[in-house]
Short mmCIF file of C-alpha atoms in Angstrom, two decimals:
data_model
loop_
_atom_site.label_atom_id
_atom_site.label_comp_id
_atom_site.label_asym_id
_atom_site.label_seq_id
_atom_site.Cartn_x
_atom_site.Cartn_y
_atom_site.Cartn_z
CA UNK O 1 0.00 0.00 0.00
CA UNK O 2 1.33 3.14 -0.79
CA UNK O 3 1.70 6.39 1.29
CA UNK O 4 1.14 10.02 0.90
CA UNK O 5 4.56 11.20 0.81
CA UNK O 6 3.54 14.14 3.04
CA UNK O 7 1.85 12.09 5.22
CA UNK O 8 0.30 8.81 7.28
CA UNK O 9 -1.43 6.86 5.31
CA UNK O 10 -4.90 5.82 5.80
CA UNK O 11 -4.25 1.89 7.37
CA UNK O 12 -1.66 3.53 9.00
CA UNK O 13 -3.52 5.67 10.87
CA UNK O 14 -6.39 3.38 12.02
CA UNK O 15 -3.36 0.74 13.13
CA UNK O 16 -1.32 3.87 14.97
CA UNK O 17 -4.59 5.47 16.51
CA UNK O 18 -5.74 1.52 17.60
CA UNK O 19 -9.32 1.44 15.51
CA UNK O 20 -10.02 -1.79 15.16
CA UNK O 21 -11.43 -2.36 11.26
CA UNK O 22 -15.15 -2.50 11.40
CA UNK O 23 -15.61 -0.78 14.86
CA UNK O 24 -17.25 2.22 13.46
CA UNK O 25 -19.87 1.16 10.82
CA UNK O 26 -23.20 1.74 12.34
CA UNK O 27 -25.59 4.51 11.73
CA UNK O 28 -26.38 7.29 13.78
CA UNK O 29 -23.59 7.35 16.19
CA UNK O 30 -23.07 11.15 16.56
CA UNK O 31 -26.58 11.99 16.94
CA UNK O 32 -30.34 12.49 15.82
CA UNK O 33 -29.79 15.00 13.07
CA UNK O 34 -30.02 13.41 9.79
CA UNK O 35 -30.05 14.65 5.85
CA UNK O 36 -34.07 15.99 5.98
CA UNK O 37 -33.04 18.69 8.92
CA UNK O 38 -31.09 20.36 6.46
CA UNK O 39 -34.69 22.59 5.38
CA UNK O 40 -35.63 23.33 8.73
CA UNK O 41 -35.15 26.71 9.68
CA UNK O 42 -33.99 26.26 13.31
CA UNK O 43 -30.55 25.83 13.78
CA UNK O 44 -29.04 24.87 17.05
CA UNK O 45 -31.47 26.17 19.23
CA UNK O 46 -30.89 29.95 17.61
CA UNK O 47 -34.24 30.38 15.99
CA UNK O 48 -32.91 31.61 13.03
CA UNK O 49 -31.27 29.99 9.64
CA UNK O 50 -27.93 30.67 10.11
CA UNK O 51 -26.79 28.24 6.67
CA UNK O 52 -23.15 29.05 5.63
CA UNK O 53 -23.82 27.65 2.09
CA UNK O 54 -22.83 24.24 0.14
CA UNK O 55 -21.60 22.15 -2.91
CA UNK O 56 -22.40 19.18 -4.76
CA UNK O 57 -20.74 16.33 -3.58
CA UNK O 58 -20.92 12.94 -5.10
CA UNK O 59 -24.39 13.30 -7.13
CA UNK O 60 -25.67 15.01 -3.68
CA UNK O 61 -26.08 19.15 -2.43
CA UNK O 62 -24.63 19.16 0.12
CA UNK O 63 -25.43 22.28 2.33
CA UNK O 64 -23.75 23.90 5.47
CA UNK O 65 -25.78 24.34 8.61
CA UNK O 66 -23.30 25.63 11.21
CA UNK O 67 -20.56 27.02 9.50
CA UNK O 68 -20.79 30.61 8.15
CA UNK O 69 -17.46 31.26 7.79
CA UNK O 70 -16.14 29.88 4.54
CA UNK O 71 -12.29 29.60 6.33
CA UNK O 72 -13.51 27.63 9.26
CA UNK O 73 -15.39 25.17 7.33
CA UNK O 74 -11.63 24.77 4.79
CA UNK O 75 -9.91 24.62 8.02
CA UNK O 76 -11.99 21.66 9.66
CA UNK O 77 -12.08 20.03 5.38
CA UNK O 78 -7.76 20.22 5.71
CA UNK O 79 -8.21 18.58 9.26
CA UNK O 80 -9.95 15.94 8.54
CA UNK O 81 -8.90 14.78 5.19
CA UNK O 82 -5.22 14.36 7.02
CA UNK O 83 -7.08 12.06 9.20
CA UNK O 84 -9.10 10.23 6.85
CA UNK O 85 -6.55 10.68 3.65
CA UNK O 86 -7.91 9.60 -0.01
CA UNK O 87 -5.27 7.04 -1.15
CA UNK O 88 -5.77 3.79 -3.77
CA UNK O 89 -8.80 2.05 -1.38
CA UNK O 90 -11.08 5.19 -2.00
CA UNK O 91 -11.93 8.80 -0.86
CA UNK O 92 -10.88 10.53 1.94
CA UNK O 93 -12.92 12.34 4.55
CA UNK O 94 -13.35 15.42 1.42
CA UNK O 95 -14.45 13.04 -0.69
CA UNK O 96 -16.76 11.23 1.68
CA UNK O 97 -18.77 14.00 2.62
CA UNK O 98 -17.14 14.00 6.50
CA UNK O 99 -16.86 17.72 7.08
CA UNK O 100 -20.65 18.38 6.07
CA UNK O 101 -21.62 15.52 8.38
CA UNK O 102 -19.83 17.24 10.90
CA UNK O 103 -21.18 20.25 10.38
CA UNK O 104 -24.92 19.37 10.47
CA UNK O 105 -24.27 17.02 13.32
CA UNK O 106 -22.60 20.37 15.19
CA UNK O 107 -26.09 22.46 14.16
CA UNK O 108 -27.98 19.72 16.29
CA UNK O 109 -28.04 18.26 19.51
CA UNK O 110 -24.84 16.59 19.38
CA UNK O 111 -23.57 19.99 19.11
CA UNK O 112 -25.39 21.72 21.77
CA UNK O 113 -25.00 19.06 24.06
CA UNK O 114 -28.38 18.99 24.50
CA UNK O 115 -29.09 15.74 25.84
CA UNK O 116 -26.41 15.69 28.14
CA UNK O 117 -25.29 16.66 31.69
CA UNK O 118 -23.28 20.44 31.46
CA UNK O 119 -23.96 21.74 35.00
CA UNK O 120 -20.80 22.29 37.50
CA UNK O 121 -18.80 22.44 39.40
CA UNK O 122 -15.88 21.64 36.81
CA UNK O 123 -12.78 19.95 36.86
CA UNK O 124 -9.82 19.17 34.91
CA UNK O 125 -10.29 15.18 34.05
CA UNK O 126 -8.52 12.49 33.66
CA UNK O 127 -7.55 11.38 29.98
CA UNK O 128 -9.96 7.67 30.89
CA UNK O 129 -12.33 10.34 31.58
CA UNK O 130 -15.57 11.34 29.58
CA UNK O 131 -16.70 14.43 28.99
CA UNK O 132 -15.48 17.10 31.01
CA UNK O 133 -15.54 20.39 29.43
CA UNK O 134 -18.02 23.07 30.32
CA UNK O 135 -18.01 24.19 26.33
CA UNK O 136 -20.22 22.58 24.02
CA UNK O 137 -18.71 20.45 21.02
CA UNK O 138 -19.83 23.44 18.81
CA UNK O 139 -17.83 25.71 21.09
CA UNK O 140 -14.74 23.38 21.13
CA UNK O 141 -15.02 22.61 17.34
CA UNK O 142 -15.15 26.44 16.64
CA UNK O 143 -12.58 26.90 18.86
CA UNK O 144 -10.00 24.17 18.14
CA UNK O 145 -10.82 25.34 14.10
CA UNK O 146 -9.59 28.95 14.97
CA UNK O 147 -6.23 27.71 17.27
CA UNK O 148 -5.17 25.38 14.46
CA UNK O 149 -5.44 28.52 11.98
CA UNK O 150 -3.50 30.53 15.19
CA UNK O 151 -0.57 28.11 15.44
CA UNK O 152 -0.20 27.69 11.42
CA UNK O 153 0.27 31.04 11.05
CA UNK O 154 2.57 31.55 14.26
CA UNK O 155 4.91 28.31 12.88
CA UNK O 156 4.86 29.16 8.98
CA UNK O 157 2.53 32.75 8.77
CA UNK O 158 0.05 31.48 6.44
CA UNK O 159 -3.20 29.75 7.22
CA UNK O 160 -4.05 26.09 8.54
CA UNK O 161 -5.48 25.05 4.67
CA UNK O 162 -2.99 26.81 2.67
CA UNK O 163 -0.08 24.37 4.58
CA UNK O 164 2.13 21.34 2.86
CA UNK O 165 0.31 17.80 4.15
CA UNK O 166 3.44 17.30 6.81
CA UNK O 167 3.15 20.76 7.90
CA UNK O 168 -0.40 20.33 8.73
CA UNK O 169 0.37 16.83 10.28
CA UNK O 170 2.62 18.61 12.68
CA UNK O 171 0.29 20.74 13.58
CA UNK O 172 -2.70 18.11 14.65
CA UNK O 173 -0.14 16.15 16.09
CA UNK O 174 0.60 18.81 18.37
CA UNK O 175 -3.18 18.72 19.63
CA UNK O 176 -2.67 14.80 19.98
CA UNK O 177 0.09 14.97 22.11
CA UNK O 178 -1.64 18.09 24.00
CA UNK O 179 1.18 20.07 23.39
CA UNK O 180 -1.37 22.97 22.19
CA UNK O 181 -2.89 25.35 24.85
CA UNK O 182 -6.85 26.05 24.92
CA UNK O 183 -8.96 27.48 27.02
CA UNK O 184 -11.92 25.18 28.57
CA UNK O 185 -10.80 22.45 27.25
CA UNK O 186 -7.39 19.94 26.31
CA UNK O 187 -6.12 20.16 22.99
CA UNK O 188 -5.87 16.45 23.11
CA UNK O 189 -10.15 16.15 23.93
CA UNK O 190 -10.46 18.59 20.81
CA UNK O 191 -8.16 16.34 19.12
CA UNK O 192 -10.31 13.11 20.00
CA UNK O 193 -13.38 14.67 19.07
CA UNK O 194 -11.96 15.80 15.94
CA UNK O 195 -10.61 12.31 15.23
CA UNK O 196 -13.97 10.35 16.31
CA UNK O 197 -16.24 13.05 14.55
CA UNK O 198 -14.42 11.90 11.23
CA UNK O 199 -14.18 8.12 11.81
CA UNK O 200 -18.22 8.48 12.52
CA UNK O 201 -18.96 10.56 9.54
CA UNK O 202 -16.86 8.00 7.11
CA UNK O 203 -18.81 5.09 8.39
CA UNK O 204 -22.39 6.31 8.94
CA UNK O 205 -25.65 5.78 7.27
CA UNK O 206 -25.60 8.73 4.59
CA UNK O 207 -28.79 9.80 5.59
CA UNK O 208 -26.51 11.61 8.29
CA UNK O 209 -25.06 13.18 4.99
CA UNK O 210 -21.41 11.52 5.17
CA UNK O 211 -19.99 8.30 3.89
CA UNK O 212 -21.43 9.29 0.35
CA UNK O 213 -22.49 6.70 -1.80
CA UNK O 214 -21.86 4.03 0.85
CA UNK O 215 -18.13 4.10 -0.56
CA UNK O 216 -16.54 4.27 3.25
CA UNK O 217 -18.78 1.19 3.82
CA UNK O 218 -18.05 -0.55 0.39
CA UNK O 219 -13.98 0.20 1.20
CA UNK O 220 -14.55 -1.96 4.47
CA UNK O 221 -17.23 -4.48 2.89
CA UNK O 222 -19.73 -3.76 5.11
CA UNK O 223 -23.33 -4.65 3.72
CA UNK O 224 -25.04 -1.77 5.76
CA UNK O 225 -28.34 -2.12 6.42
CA UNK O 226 -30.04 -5.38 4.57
CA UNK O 227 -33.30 -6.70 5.54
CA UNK O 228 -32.67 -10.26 6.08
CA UNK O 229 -29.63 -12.59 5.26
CA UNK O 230 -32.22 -16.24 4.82
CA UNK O 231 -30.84 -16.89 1.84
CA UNK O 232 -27.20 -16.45 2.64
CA UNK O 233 -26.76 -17.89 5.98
CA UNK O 234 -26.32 -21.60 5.22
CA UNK O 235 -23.75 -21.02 2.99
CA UNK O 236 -20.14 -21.53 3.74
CA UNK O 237 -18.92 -18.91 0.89
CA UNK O 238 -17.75 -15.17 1.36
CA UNK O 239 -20.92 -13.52 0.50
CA UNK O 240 -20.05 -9.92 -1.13
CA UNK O 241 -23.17 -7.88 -0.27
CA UNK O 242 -23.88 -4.96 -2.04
CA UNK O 243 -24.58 -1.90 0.72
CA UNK O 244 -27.76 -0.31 1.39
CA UNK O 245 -28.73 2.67 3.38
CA UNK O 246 -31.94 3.05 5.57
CA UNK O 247 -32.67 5.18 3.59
CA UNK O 248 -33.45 2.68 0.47
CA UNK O 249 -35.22 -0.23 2.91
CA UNK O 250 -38.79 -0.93 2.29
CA UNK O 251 -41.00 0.28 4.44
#
């Protein structure tokens, strides 16, 4: 398999970073928001459409729910496709959709933290630890975004997106090791997030509006979401399955 010269590649990430193949391939995992909230008008909690815009991706508009600022949303692209790298097995994170999954998923609850516990008192936890930031994931996504555009241009004075591949692998490295400083929260827990938030948008149902055209799922071989397996589970042969979405069951 061959590398990105600038770079990890992607089977060397998931062996480095200890995902096991196949532990992320369910649907759903970041939250409730899914590919028909992108018309409602209520964003976050805000009460207003606060849209930042989209693209076709795939055969699919994609459109921007959180996100207004057109350097943010290149910053967290850059960020993730280091993670998630295209190479010869298929897209990359770009390519899969991840950082509009992201985004919506940041306009909803799992953004808002809505569904979860954000009272005090507040301490600094333990890396084993859950949780433990008194910022929301939108806060710490927005404000991870703008440090890793701070400490590009303080190391090599341009922006995070306009960097080599290595250069930017330096920098999110930095956040891995928790070498960066950020207020409310570890560089390291932005880093996690960061790193789970792609993994999750790679492997998910596309009706959460990543993992376009099933291709993270068809890289892995993962049938998705099939009604019934009766006629293949007698048989003793490798069954390749093709992958469907929720989204095409019967109802």
């Amino acid at each position: 398999m061959s590398k990105d010269k600038k770079g990890l590649s992607r089977r060397d990430f998931l062996k480095t970073t200890g995902i096991a193949t196949g532990a992320l391939i369910g649907g759903g995992v970041l939250g409730s928001l899914i590919t028909q909230n992108a018309t409602k008008d209520d964003v976050a909690g805000t009460g207003k459409n606060e849209a930042g815009g989209g693209e076709y991706v795939g055969e699919v508009f994609r459109g921007r729910m959180f996100f207004t600022n057109e350097n943010e949303f290149k910053v967290l692209s850059e960020a993730v496709e280091r993670i998630f790298p295209e190479d010869e097995l298929g897209p990359g994170a770009i390519g899969l959709g991840v950082p509009y999954f992201i985004d919506n998923q940041l306009a909803g609850n799992y953004g808002s933290n809505a569904k979860e516990y954000m009272q005090g008192p507040f301490f600094a936890g333990e890396s084993t630890q859950g949780y433990q930031s008194r910022l929301t994931r939108a806060e710490i996504f927005r404000s991870g975004i703008a440090k890793m555009d701070e400490e590009a241009k303080k190391r090599y004075d341009t922006g995070f997106a306009a960097l080599e591949g290595d250069q930017k692998d330096e920098i999110i490295t930095a956040f891995q090791k928790n070498e960066i400083n950020m207020k409310g929260v570890a560089s390291e827990f932005y880093f996690k997030l960061l790193r789970q938030a792609t993994l999750e948008g790679a492997y998910a149902d596309p009706i959460y509006n990543g993992n376009i055209n099933m291709e993270g799922w068809k890289m892995k071989g993962f049938p998705g979401h099939q009604m019934a397996y009766i006629k293949e589970i007698e048989t003793d042969k490798y069954m390749n399955i093709k992958p469907k979405s929720i989204s095409s069951m019967e109802h």
